[in-house]
XYZ file of C-alpha atoms in Angstrom:
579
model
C 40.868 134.458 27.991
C 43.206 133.118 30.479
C 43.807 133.670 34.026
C 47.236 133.571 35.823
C 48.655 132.168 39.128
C 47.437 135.399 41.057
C 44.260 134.450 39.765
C 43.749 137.590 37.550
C 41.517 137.330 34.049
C 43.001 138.275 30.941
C 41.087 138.793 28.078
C 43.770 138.788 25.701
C 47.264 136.801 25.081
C 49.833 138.940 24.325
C 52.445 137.637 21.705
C 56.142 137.760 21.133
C 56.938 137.400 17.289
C 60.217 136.210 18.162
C 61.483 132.129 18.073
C 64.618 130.792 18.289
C 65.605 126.935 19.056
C 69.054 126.004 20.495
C 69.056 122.114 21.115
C 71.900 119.396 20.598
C 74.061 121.314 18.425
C 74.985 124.213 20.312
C 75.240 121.706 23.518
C 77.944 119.627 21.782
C 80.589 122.075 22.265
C 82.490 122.720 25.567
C 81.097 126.547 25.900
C 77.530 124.571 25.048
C 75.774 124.701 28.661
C 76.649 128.878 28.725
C 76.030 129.324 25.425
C 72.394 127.998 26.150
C 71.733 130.022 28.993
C 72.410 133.357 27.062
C 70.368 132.502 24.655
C 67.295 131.429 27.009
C 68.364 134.791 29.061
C 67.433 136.637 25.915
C 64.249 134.934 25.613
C 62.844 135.938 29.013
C 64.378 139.069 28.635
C 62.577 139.433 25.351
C 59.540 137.775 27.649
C 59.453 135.759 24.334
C 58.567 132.276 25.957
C 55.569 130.401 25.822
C 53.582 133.344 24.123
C 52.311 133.572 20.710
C 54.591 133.734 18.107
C 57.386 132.589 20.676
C 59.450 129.547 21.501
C 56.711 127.232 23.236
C 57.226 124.628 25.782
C 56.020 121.237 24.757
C 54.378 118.944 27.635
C 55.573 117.941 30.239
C 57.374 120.565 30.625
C 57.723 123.381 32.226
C 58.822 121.601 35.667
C 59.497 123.450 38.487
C 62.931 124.608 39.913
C 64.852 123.104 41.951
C 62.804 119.746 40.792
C 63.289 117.508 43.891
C 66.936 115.552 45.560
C 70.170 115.391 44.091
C 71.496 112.302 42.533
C 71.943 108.721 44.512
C 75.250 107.574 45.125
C 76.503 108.335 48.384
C 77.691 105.240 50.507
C 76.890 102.668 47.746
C 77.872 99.367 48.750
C 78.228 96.332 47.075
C 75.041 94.199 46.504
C 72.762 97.157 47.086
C 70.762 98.939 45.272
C 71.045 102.817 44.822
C 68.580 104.547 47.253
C 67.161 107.616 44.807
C 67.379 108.795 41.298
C 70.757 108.091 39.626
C 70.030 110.801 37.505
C 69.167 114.115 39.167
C 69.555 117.990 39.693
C 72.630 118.945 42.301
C 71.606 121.995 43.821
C 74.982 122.556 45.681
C 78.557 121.548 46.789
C 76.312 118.752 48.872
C 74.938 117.096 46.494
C 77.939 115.930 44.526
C 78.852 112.190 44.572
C 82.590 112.479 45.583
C 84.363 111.468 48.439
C 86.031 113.301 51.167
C 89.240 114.551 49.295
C 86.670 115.521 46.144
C 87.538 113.190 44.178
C 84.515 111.305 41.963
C 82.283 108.436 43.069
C 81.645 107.628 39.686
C 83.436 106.022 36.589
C 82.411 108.725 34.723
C 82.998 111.788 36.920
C 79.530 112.659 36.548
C 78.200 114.689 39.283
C 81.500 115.585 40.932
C 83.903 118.653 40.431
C 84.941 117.601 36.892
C 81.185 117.957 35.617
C 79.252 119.300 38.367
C 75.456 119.091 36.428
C 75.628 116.622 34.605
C 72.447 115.576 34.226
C 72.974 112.927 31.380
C 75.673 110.892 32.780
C 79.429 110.775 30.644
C 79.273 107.984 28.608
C 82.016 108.525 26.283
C 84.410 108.226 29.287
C 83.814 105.329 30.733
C 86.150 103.140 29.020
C 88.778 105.946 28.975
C 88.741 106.367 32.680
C 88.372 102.659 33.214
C 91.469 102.375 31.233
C 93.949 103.966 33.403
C 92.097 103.466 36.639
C 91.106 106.876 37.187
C 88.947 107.270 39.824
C 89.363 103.491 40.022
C 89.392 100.191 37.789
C 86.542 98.288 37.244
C 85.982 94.524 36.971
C 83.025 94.454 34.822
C 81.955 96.895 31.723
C 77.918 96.318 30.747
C 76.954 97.880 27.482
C 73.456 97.940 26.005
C 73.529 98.704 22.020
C 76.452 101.749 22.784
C 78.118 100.868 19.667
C 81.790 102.494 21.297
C 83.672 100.595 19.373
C 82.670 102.647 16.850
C 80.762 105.376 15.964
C 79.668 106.138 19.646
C 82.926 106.822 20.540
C 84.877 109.914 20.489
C 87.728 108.331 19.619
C 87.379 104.540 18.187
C 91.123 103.550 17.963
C 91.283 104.951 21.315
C 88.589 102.853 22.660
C 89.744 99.536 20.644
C 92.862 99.823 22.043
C 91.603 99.881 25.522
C 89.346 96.874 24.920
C 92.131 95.042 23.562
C 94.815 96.151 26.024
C 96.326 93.453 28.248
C 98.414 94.492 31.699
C 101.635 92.130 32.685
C 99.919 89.070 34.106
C 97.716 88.329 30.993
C 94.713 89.917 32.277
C 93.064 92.464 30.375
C 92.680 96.209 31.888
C 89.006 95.605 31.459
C 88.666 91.884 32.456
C 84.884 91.511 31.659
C 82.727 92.930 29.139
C 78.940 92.498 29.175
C 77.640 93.865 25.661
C 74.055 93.030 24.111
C 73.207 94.442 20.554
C 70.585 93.090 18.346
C 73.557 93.215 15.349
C 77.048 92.092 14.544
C 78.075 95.703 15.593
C 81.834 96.979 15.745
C 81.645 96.220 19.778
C 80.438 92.899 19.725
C 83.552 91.135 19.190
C 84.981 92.575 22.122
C 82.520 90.950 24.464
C 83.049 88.280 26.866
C 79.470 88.210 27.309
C 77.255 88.981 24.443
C 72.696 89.240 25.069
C 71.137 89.109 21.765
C 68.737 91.098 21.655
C 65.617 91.419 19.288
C 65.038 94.455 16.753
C 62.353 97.094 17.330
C 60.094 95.218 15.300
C 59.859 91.969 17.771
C 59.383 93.958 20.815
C 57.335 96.216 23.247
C 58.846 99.363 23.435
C 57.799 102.439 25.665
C 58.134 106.548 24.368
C 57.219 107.497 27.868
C 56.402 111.175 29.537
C 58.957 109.911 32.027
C 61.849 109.596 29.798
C 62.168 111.612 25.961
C 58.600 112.427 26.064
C 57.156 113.388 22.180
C 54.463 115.467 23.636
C 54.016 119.052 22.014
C 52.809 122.980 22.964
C 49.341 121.183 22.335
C 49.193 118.910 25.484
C 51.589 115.903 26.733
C 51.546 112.611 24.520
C 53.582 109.239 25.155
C 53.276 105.888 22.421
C 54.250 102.313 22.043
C 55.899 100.228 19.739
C 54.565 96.849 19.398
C 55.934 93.486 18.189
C 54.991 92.672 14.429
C 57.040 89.929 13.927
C 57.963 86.879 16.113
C 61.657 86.169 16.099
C 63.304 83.589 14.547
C 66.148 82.939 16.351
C 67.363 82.661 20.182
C 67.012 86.087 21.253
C 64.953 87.727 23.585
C 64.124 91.601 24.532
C 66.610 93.557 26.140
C 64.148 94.908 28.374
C 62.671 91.366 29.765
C 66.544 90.237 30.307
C 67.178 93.345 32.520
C 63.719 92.691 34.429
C 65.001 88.989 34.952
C 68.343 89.882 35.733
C 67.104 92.473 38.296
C 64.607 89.469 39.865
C 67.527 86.726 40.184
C 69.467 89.671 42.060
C 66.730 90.063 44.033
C 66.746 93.703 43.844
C 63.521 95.249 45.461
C 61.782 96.763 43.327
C 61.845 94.000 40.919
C 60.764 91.402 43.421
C 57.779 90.656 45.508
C 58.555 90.372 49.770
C 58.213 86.461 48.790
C 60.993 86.865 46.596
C 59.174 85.983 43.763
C 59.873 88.294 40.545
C 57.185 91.131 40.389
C 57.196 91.411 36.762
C 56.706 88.783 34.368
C 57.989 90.574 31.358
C 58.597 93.882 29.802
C 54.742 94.521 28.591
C 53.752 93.607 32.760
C 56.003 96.456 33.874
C 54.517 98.890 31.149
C 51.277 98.428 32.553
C 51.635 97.508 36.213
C 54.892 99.662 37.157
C 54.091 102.913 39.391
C 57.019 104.941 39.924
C 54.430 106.702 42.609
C 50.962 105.821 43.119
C 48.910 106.172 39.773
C 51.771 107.028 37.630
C 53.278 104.717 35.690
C 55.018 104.434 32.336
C 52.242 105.049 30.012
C 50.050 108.187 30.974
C 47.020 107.726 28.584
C 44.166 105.132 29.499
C 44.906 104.588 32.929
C 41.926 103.321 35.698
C 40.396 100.509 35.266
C 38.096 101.106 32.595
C 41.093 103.309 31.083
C 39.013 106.573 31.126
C 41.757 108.466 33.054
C 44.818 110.396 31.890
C 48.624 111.125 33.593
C 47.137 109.653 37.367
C 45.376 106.014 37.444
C 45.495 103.012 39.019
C 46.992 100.527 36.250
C 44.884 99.454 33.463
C 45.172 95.605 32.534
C 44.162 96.103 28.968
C 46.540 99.395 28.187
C 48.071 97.892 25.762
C 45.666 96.788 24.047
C 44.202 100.772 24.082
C 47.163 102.071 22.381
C 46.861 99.795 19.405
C 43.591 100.560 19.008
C 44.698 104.390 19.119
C 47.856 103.783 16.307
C 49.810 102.749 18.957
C 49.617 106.610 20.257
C 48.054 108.884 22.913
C 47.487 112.569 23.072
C 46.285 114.913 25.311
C 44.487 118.043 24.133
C 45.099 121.326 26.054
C 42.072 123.461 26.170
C 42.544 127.211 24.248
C 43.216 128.776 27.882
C 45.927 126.533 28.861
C 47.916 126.987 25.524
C 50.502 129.334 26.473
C 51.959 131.447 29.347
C 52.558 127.614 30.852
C 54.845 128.737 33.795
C 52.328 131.419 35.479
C 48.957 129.943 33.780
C 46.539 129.034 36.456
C 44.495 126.285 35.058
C 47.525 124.489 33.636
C 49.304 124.414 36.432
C 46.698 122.958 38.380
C 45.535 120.464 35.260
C 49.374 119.451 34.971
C 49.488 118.927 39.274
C 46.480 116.817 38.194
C 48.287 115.186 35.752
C 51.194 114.086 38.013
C 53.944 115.960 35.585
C 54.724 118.399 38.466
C 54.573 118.132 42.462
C 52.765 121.665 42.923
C 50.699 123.949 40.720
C 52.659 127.219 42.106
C 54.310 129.635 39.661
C 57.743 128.353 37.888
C 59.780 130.832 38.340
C 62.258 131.630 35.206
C 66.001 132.258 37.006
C 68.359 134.557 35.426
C 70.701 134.403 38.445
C 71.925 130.796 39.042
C 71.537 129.896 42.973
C 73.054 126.620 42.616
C 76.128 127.283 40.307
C 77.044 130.417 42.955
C 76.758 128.116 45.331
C 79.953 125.834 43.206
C 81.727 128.896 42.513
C 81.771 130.031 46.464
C 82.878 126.668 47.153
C 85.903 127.340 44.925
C 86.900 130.734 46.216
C 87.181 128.774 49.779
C 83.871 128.997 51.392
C 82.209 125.954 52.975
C 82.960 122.859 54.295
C 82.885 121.038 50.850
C 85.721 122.692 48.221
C 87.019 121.402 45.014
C 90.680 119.857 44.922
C 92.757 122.694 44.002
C 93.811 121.197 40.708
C 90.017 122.390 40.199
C 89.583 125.127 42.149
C 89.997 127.638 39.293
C 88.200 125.434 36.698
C 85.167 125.586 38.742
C 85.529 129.111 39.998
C 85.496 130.333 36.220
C 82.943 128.470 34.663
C 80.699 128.132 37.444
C 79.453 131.698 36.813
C 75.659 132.229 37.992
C 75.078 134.177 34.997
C 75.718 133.419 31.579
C 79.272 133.867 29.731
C 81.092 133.372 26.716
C 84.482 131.395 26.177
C 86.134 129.987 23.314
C 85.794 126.234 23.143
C 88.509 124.151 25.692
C 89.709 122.205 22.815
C 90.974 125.240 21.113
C 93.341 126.182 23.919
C 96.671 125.775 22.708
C 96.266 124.967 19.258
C 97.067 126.824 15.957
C 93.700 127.938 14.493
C 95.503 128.970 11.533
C 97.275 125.559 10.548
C 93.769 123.869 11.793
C 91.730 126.685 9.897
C 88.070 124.242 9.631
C 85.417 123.263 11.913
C 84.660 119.586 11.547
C 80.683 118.487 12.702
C 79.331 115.073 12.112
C 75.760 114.403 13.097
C 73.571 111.132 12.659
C 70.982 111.035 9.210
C 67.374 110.214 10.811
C 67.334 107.332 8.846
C 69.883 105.762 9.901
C 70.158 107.230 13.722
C 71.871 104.184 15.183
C 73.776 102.658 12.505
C 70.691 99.898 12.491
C 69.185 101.453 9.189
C 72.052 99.627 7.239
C 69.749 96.724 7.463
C 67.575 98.079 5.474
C 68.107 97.207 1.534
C 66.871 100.132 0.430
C 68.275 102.702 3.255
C 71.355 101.429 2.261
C 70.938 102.170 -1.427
C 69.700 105.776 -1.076
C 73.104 106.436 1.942
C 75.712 103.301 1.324
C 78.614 105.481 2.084
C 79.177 109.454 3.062
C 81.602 112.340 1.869
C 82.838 114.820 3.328
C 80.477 118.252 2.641
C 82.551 121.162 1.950
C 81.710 124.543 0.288
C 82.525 124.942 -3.341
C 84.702 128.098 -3.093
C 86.441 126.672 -0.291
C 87.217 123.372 -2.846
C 87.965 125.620 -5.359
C 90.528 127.658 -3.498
C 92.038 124.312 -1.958
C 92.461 122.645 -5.525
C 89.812 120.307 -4.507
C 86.946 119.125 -7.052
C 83.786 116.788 -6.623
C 84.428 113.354 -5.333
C 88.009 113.872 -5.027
C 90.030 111.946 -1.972
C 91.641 113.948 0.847
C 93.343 113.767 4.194
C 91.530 115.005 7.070
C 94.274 116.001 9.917
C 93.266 117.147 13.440
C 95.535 117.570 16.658
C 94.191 113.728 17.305
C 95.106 111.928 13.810
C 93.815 112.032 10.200
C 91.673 110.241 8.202
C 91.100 109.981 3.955
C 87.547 110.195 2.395
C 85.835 111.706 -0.328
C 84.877 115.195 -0.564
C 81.202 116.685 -1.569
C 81.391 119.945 -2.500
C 77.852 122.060 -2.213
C 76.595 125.748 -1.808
C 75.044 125.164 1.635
C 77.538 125.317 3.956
C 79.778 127.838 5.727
C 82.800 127.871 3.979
C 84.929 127.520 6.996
C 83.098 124.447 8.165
C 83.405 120.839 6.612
C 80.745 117.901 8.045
C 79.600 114.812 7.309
C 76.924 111.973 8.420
C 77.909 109.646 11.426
C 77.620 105.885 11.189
C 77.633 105.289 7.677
C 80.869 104.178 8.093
C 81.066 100.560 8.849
C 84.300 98.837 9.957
C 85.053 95.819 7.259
C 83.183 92.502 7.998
C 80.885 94.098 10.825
C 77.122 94.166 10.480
C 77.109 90.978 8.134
C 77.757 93.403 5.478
C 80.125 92.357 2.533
C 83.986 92.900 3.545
C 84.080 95.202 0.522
C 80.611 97.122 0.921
C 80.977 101.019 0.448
C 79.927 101.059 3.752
C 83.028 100.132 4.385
C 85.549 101.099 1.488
C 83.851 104.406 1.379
C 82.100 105.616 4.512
C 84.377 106.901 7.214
C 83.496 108.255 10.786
C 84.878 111.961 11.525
C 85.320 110.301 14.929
C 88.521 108.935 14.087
C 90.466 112.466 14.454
C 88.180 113.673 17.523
C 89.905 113.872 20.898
C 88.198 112.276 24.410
C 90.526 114.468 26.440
C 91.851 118.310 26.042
C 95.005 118.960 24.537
C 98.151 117.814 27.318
C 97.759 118.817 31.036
C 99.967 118.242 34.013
C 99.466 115.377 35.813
C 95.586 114.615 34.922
C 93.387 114.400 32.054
C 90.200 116.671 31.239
C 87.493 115.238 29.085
C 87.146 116.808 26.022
C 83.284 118.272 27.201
C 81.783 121.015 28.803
C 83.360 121.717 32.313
C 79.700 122.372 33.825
C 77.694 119.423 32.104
C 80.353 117.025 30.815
C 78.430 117.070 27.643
C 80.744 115.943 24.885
C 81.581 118.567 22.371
C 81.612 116.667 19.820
C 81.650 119.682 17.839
C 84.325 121.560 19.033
C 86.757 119.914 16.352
C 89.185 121.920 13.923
C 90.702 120.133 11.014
C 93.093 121.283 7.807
C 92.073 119.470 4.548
C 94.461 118.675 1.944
C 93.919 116.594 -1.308
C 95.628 113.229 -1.590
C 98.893 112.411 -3.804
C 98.133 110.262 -6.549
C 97.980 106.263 -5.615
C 96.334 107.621 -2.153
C 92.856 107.452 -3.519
C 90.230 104.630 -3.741
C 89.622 103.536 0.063
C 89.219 105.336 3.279
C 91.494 105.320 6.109
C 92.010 104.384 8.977
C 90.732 101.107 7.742
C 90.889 98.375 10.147
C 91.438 94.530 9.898
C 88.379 93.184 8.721
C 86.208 91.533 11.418
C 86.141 87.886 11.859
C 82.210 86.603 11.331
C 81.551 84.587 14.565
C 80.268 81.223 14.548
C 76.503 80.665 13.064
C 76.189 83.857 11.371
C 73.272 83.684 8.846
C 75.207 83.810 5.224
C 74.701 87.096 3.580
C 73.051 87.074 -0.198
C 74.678 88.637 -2.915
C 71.512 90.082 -4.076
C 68.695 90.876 -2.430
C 65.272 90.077 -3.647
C 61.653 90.321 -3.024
C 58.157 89.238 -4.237
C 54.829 90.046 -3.477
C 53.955 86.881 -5.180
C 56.629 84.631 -3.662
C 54.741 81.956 -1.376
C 56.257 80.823 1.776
């Protein structure tokens, strides 16, 4: 039994046998954000959320809509902190960060006519706008672990070359870069300013509710990561350099009215940091005596709970609170409780998209705040308050039929961030990738297992090795990201398959749409500036003979910079070695 918002008892909970997951793939395309919607329309029109049998929400969520202010930006000044989130949820022509004339506040574009909800930020055009000053150069580029010299970026030769370009008078486009990375990554070398930073397994970490929570349809759940080793070299946590840096800037929330930094380290802000009173990073073991859950005053030995716990916390959800989470009484009121949401009133599923009418009104001329008219259109058309269907941007323009594949890479789990490649046997099982293609599709191209071919896009080509296999569409070719190393990087042998054999699909993906007049458009969604990634079409041909035996593009091999530890030949390892 469960009772609703209304506060009406039912005896039953009536299920919808039908699931269905969209998530990171369907996003990376430009037609991602609408493509989501239609499906999610179909689920509540299916009433197939949050029931039995159904797609379920996992805790936190659901959060209420609108969820609370737009994003901070307006009137930033120098030497002053952002007042508000910097991440947030526009609900309106008002609540973009662009000036007067419309054009963007921020290096990215995020938040302004280009991208209007986007919600993550637009990383992968930082360096591309920065590079031609568009909205505006910057002095200073600060990179944590991005590795966009490389396999973070959309394009890498792109990015490389506007790291390494120079403008009349010596000085380079982007005269300082700030990088830290706990590796000799691809980016590294182009760092004024490199922070070394330790490896997950020499430092606190925090999975928070507030952040990518890993709570599930059984009740919200947050961990930590803890240090197991103590590092032998001069590095120190990312996290404790930013909570310095932030004290010796004297920014307000990380110091005291003394001036005095308010947090010692990264483990004293886990604990001690409330982001509003009784919620803080970590939601399990709060209070005192650490009895509380979600709301507590801070609990000095926390820490020291989760690794007693496996370094994890759960909560349970009683049976009643287990599904219909957006009109179910007691969860609402348990989740209020909980601080995940402000009220415990009904969420209330919208098929008809207030704020994105709101964009597309200020397009058609109404209000005082309008798009430039280079974007009028643009926003007018995708801006739809309900969903739609259009054939990815990047397709616009180009010949389908000479580009007849879709190209998607993704990232293996084991190697997510390109950091697995420090793992002897990681790199034994995935040293190098191919690309995957479907057998009939080889067959009919001439192509057979492990044979080298030329990749070609409307952006470049590349040469790899093919992998033909039965489990793929046959008009779609993909591969693994950040196998591929670039030569000398990572303290990995010059000639390691890593790099003489793995390849990034990256190098024939475009930042920007195919040629406009007079401006560029990122190559991403035109509602979320997600990056669609996926959006790629390719032609694959096999290579002449004398083409085969390394990939290309394959780049000068990186210098090793001063003090590098020397690399063995051969690992080895011993149970019964002694120190």
């Amino acid at each position: 039994p469960w009772t609703d918002v209304w506060g009406r008892r039912h005896e039953t909970m009536v299920g919808r046998p039908v699931a269905f997951h969209a998530m990171r793939g369907i996003s990376a395309h430009s037609n991602g954000f609408h493509s989501c919607r239609a499906l999610h329309l179909l689920q509540m029109l299916l009433g197939a959320v949050d029931t039995p049998g159904s797609w379920r929400y996992k805790s936190p969520f659901p959060r209420p809509i609108p969820p609370g202010p737009g994003p901070a930006g307006k009137g930033a000044k120098p030497n002053t902190p952002l007042a508000g989130n910097i991440l947030s949820f526009p609900q309106g022509p008002d609540d973009l960060l662009v000036d007067d004339d419309g054009n963007p506040l921020r290096i990215d574009k995020a938040f302004s006519w280009d991208a209007p909800l986007a919600l993550h930020g637009m990383m992968h055009t930082v360096i591309g706008n920065a590079g031609i000053g568009d909205p505006y150069k910057i002095d200073t580029l600060f990179m944590f672990m991005a590795n966009m010299a490389w396999n973070s970026a959309m394009n890498p030769g792109e990015v490389i070359r506007i790291l390494t370009e120079q403008q009349p008078d010596g000085e380079y486009t982007i005269p300082h870069v700030i990088y830290s990375d706990a590796y000799y990554s691809e980016t590294v070398p182009y760092a004024d300013l490199i922070l070394p930073d330790t490896t997950y397994l020499e430092r606190w970490d925090c999975i928070s509710i507030l952040d990518r929570p890993i709570g599930s349809a059984h009740g919200a759940g947050d961990a930590i990561r803890q240090p197991v080793l103590k590092p032998d070299r001069d590095v120190r946590p990312f996290q404790d350099v930013l909570i310095d840096l932030g004290s010796r800037l004297g920014l307000p929330a990380f110091t005291r009215p003394d001036g005095t930094p308010r947090w010692k380290d990264y483990p004293d802000y886990i604990v001690n940091h409330e982001r509003m009173p009784g919620v803080g990073p970590l939601a399990g073991f709060r209070g005192a005596d650490g009895t509380k859950k979600g709301v507590g005053e801070p609990n000095q030995d926390q820490l020291q709970r989760y690794i007693d716990n496996g370094c994890f916390w759960r909560d349970h959800l009683p049976p009643e609170q287990s599904y219909f989470k957006h009109s179910n009484k007691d969860y609402l009121e348990q989740s209020k409780a909980m601080g995940l949401m402000g009220k415990s009133d009904q969420i209330v599923m919208q098929i008809w998209s207030e704020p994105l009418q709101k964009f597309r009104l200020a397009a058609e001329g109404h209000g005082a705040k309008q798009p430039p008219d280079r974007l009028r259109e643009r926003v007018r058309t995708y801006c739809d308050p309900l969903p739609i269907w259009y054939a990815p941007l990047e397709h616009t323009g180009q010949d389908l039929g000479e580009f007849d594949l879709s190209a998607i890479t993704q990232r293996p789990m084991a190697m997510y961030h390109s950091w697995g490649s420090m793992n002897a046997w990681l790199k034994q099982i995935l040293g190098s990738n191919k690309l995957y293609m479907a057998r009939a599709r080889g067959a009919a191209l001439g192509i057979d297992q492990d044979d080298w071919v030329w990749v070609e896009s409307r952006a470049g080509r590349l040469k790899c090795q093919v992998a033909l296999m039965e489990g793929v569409n046959p008009d779609t070719v993909w591969t693994w990201n950040a196998i591929g190393k670039r030569s000398g990087a990572w303290n990995l042998d010059p000639d390691s398959t890593e790099s003489t054999k793995g390849f990034l699909l990256n190098h024939v993906i475009s930042e920007w749409l195919p040629a406009q007049e007079g401006f560029r458009q990122a190559n991403a969604d035109p509602v979320t500036g997600q990056a669609a990634w996926y959006d790629l079409r390719v032609k694959v041909s096999k290579c002449a003979p004398g083409e085969a035996g390394i990939t290309s593009p394959h780049p000068d091999t990186l210098a090793l910079p001063p003090h590098m530890p020397s690399r063995p030949d051969i690992l080895r390892y011993s149970t019964k070695a002694k120190p």
